[in-house]
Amino acid sequence: MSSTAAQTATGYQHTFGGRADQLSQVRDQIAGYLKDCPVTQDMVLIADELAANAILHTHSRGSTFHVRCQLSLGTARIEVEDRGGPWRHRPPGDRPHGLDIIQALTGPGGWGTRPTGTGGRITWALLSW
């Protein structure tokens, strides 16, 4: 079985500490998992943004968050599961934020959030080629 097939079958998952020094590890590990996938650079950017949001804006700060990535034929999906917290809506006309970058990369319906049922939240993004 090729390494790509093995990665597709198993996926990637890891738990990180809710600290800013973990962001470089998230980027490195996602890049290592996706390797020469056509959307690796965009997925690394998305992973970095989702992980930063978990650290800065949720109860995962100082605790933990989970990153999962799945590579399939023609698609890559990433999700970050945090420990939840209040969702802050931006005022209209506010400067662009990281989720705006994710929206631009994925297109409409290419990312979203859902509650975990334990007070946490999963934010996911999907890219195709």
PDB file of C-alpha atoms in Angstrom:
ATOM      1  CA  MET A   1       0.000   0.000   0.000  1.00  0.00           C
ATOM      2  CA  SER A   2       1.387   3.456  -0.867  1.00  0.00           C
ATOM      3  CA  SER A   3       1.942   6.016   1.877  1.00  0.00           C
ATOM      4  CA  THR A   4      -0.843   8.175   0.414  1.00  0.00           C
ATOM      5  CA  ALA A   5      -3.269   5.248   0.578  1.00  0.00           C
ATOM      6  CA  ALA A   6      -2.206   4.527   4.157  1.00  0.00           C
ATOM      7  CA  GLN A   7      -2.713   8.170   5.112  1.00  0.00           C
ATOM      8  CA  THR A   8      -6.100   8.218   3.424  1.00  0.00           C
ATOM      9  CA  ALA A   9      -7.160   5.135   5.350  1.00  0.00           C
ATOM     10  CA  THR A  10      -5.950   6.336   8.735  1.00  0.00           C
ATOM     11  CA  GLY A  11      -6.159  10.116   8.628  1.00  0.00           C
ATOM     12  CA  TYR A  12      -4.321  12.411  11.000  1.00  0.00           C
ATOM     13  CA  GLN A  13      -5.269  13.363  14.542  1.00  0.00           C
ATOM     14  CA  HIS A  14      -3.404  14.960  17.402  1.00  0.00           C
ATOM     15  CA  THR A  15      -4.125  16.792  20.649  1.00  0.00           C
ATOM     16  CA  PHE A  16      -2.239  20.022  21.265  1.00  0.00           C
ATOM     17  CA  GLY A  17      -1.786  22.246  24.278  1.00  0.00           C
ATOM     18  CA  GLY A  18      -3.781  25.464  24.118  1.00  0.00           C
ATOM     19  CA  ARG A  19      -0.695  27.680  23.831  1.00  0.00           C
ATOM     20  CA  ALA A  20       0.628  29.837  21.001  1.00  0.00           C
ATOM     21  CA  ASP A  21       3.869  27.849  20.875  1.00  0.00           C
ATOM     22  CA  GLN A  22       1.838  24.916  19.537  1.00  0.00           C
ATOM     23  CA  LEU A  23       0.947  26.664  16.255  1.00  0.00           C
ATOM     24  CA  SER A  24       4.228  25.827  14.543  1.00  0.00           C
ATOM     25  CA  GLN A  25       3.719  22.164  15.465  1.00  0.00           C
ATOM     26  CA  VAL A  26       0.214  22.223  13.984  1.00  0.00           C
ATOM     27  CA  ARG A  27       1.572  23.693  10.728  1.00  0.00           C
ATOM     28  CA  ASP A  28       4.485  21.254  10.554  1.00  0.00           C
ATOM     29  CA  GLN A  29       2.380  18.191  11.287  1.00  0.00           C
ATOM     30  CA  ILE A  30      -0.367  19.052   8.799  1.00  0.00           C
ATOM     31  CA  ALA A  31       2.249  19.788   6.124  1.00  0.00           C
ATOM     32  CA  GLY A  32       3.905  16.454   6.911  1.00  0.00           C
ATOM     33  CA  TYR A  33       0.641  14.569   6.709  1.00  0.00           C
ATOM     34  CA  LEU A  34      -0.498  16.163   3.441  1.00  0.00           C
ATOM     35  CA  LYS A  35       2.998  16.200   1.882  1.00  0.00           C
ATOM     36  CA  ASP A  36       2.729  17.014  -1.835  1.00  0.00           C
ATOM     37  CA  CYS A  37      -1.075  17.248  -1.925  1.00  0.00           C
ATOM     38  CA  PRO A  38      -2.158  20.048  -4.319  1.00  0.00           C
ATOM     39  CA  VAL A  39      -3.798  22.012  -1.468  1.00  0.00           C
ATOM     40  CA  THR A  40      -1.169  21.510   1.248  1.00  0.00           C
ATOM     41  CA  GLN A  41      -0.206  25.190   1.558  1.00  0.00           C
ATOM     42  CA  ASP A  42      -3.832  26.323   1.799  1.00  0.00           C
ATOM     43  CA  MET A  43      -4.655  23.592   4.321  1.00  0.00           C
ATOM     44  CA  VAL A  44      -1.674  24.553   6.470  1.00  0.00           C
ATOM     45  CA  LEU A  45      -2.904  28.158   6.464  1.00  0.00           C
ATOM     46  CA  ILE A  46      -6.417  27.023   7.395  1.00  0.00           C
ATOM     47  CA  ALA A  47      -5.100  24.728  10.144  1.00  0.00           C
ATOM     48  CA  ASP A  48      -3.031  27.577  11.563  1.00  0.00           C
ATOM     49  CA  GLU A  49      -6.026  29.919  11.623  1.00  0.00           C
ATOM     50  CA  LEU A  50      -8.381  27.381  13.200  1.00  0.00           C
ATOM     51  CA  ALA A  51      -5.800  26.420  15.826  1.00  0.00           C
ATOM     52  CA  ALA A  52      -5.065  30.085  16.604  1.00  0.00           C
ATOM     53  CA  ASN A  53      -8.792  30.716  17.056  1.00  0.00           C
ATOM     54  CA  ALA A  54      -9.038  27.756  19.439  1.00  0.00           C
ATOM     55  CA  ILE A  55      -6.132  29.119  21.493  1.00  0.00           C
ATOM     56  CA  LEU A  56      -7.177  32.770  21.494  1.00  0.00           C
ATOM     57  CA  HIS A  57     -10.968  32.693  21.536  1.00  0.00           C
ATOM     58  CA  THR A  58     -12.139  29.542  23.339  1.00  0.00           C
ATOM     59  CA  HIS A  59     -11.841  27.711  26.624  1.00  0.00           C
ATOM     60  CA  SER A  60      -9.016  25.696  25.028  1.00  0.00           C
ATOM     61  CA  ARG A  61      -6.616  28.496  25.953  1.00  0.00           C
ATOM     62  CA  GLY A  62      -4.278  26.959  28.503  1.00  0.00           C
ATOM     63  CA  SER A  63      -6.005  23.591  28.073  1.00  0.00           C
ATOM     64  CA  THR A  64      -6.121  21.446  24.911  1.00  0.00           C
ATOM     65  CA  PHE A  65      -7.619  21.288  21.423  1.00  0.00           C
ATOM     66  CA  HIS A  66      -7.749  18.508  18.849  1.00  0.00           C
ATOM     67  CA  VAL A  67      -6.809  18.635  15.164  1.00  0.00           C
ATOM     68  CA  ARG A  68      -7.978  16.039  12.670  1.00  0.00           C
ATOM     69  CA  CYS A  69      -7.238  15.895   8.955  1.00  0.00           C
ATOM     70  CA  GLN A  70      -8.460  13.456   6.331  1.00  0.00           C
ATOM     71  CA  LEU A  71      -7.020  13.151   2.844  1.00  0.00           C
ATOM     72  CA  SER A  72      -9.283  11.489   0.295  1.00  0.00           C
ATOM     73  CA  LEU A  73      -9.285  11.246  -3.466  1.00  0.00           C
ATOM     74  CA  GLY A  74      -9.547  14.863  -4.624  1.00  0.00           C
ATOM     75  CA  THR A  75     -10.364  16.357  -1.210  1.00  0.00           C
ATOM     76  CA  ALA A  76      -8.735  17.292   2.064  1.00  0.00           C
ATOM     77  CA  ARG A  77     -10.737  18.038   5.201  1.00  0.00           C
ATOM     78  CA  ILE A  78      -9.471  19.532   8.429  1.00  0.00           C
ATOM     79  CA  GLU A  79     -11.229  20.131  11.694  1.00  0.00           C
ATOM     80  CA  VAL A  80     -10.261  21.663  14.999  1.00  0.00           C
ATOM     81  CA  GLU A  81     -12.213  20.722  18.081  1.00  0.00           C
ATOM     82  CA  ASP A  82     -11.971  23.230  20.905  1.00  0.00           C
ATOM     83  CA  ARG A  83     -13.496  23.426  24.364  1.00  0.00           C
ATOM     84  CA  GLY A  84     -16.117  25.981  23.339  1.00  0.00           C
ATOM     85  CA  GLY A  85     -16.996  29.324  24.756  1.00  0.00           C
ATOM     86  CA  PRO A  86     -19.025  32.308  23.622  1.00  0.00           C
ATOM     87  CA  TRP A  87     -19.140  32.971  19.891  1.00  0.00           C
ATOM     88  CA  ARG A  88     -18.350  36.618  19.260  1.00  0.00           C
ATOM     89  CA  HIS A  89     -20.085  38.121  16.263  1.00  0.00           C
ATOM     90  CA  ARG A  90     -18.199  40.882  14.490  1.00  0.00           C
ATOM     91  CA  PRO A  91     -19.730  44.266  13.893  1.00  0.00           C
ATOM     92  CA  PRO A  92     -20.658  44.941  10.253  1.00  0.00           C
ATOM     93  CA  GLY A  93     -17.787  46.580   8.370  1.00  0.00           C
ATOM     94  CA  ASP A  94     -15.152  45.281  10.794  1.00  0.00           C
ATOM     95  CA  ARG A  95     -11.736  44.459   9.318  1.00  0.00           C
ATOM     96  CA  PRO A  96     -11.316  41.021   7.738  1.00  0.00           C
ATOM     97  CA  HIS A  97     -10.436  38.149  10.049  1.00  0.00           C
ATOM     98  CA  GLY A  98      -8.992  34.668   9.637  1.00  0.00           C
ATOM     99  CA  LEU A  99     -12.375  33.094   9.012  1.00  0.00           C
ATOM    100  CA  ASP A 100     -12.725  35.442   6.044  1.00  0.00           C
ATOM    101  CA  ILE A 101      -9.508  33.957   4.657  1.00  0.00           C
ATOM    102  CA  ILE A 102     -10.900  30.462   5.164  1.00  0.00           C
ATOM    103  CA  GLN A 103     -14.126  31.484   3.397  1.00  0.00           C
ATOM    104  CA  ALA A 104     -12.108  32.861   0.476  1.00  0.00           C
ATOM    105  CA  LEU A 105     -10.081  29.648   0.195  1.00  0.00           C
ATOM    106  CA  THR A 106     -12.966  27.181   0.546  1.00  0.00           C
ATOM    107  CA  GLY A 107     -15.823  29.056  -1.082  1.00  0.00           C
ATOM    108  CA  PRO A 108     -19.437  29.035   0.079  1.00  0.00           C
ATOM    109  CA  GLY A 109     -20.312  25.986   2.151  1.00  0.00           C
ATOM    110  CA  GLY A 110     -16.677  24.905   2.343  1.00  0.00           C
ATOM    111  CA  TRP A 111     -16.323  25.483   6.081  1.00  0.00           C
ATOM    112  CA  GLY A 112     -18.499  25.624   9.162  1.00  0.00           C
ATOM    113  CA  THR A 113     -18.913  24.960  12.843  1.00  0.00           C
ATOM    114  CA  ARG A 114     -20.977  22.569  14.890  1.00  0.00           C
ATOM    115  CA  PRO A 115     -21.329  21.900  18.607  1.00  0.00           C
ATOM    116  CA  THR A 116     -19.823  18.734  20.035  1.00  0.00           C
ATOM    117  CA  GLY A 117     -22.559  18.005  22.560  1.00  0.00           C
ATOM    118  CA  THR A 118     -20.071  18.404  25.431  1.00  0.00           C
ATOM    119  CA  GLY A 119     -19.870  22.195  25.307  1.00  0.00           C
ATOM    120  CA  GLY A 120     -17.124  22.242  22.719  1.00  0.00           C
ATOM    121  CA  ARG A 121     -17.162  23.200  19.076  1.00  0.00           C
ATOM    122  CA  ILE A 122     -15.761  21.708  15.889  1.00  0.00           C
ATOM    123  CA  THR A 123     -14.745  24.087  13.132  1.00  0.00           C
ATOM    124  CA  TRP A 124     -14.027  22.372   9.823  1.00  0.00           C
ATOM    125  CA  ALA A 125     -12.925  23.221   6.301  1.00  0.00           C
ATOM    126  CA  LEU A 126     -12.840  21.249   3.072  1.00  0.00           C
ATOM    127  CA  LEU A 127     -10.774  21.850  -0.049  1.00  0.00           C
ATOM    128  CA  SER A 128     -11.079  19.997  -3.348  1.00  0.00           C
ATOM    129  CA  TRP A 129      -8.927  19.844  -6.442  1.00  0.00           C
TER     130      TRP A 129
END
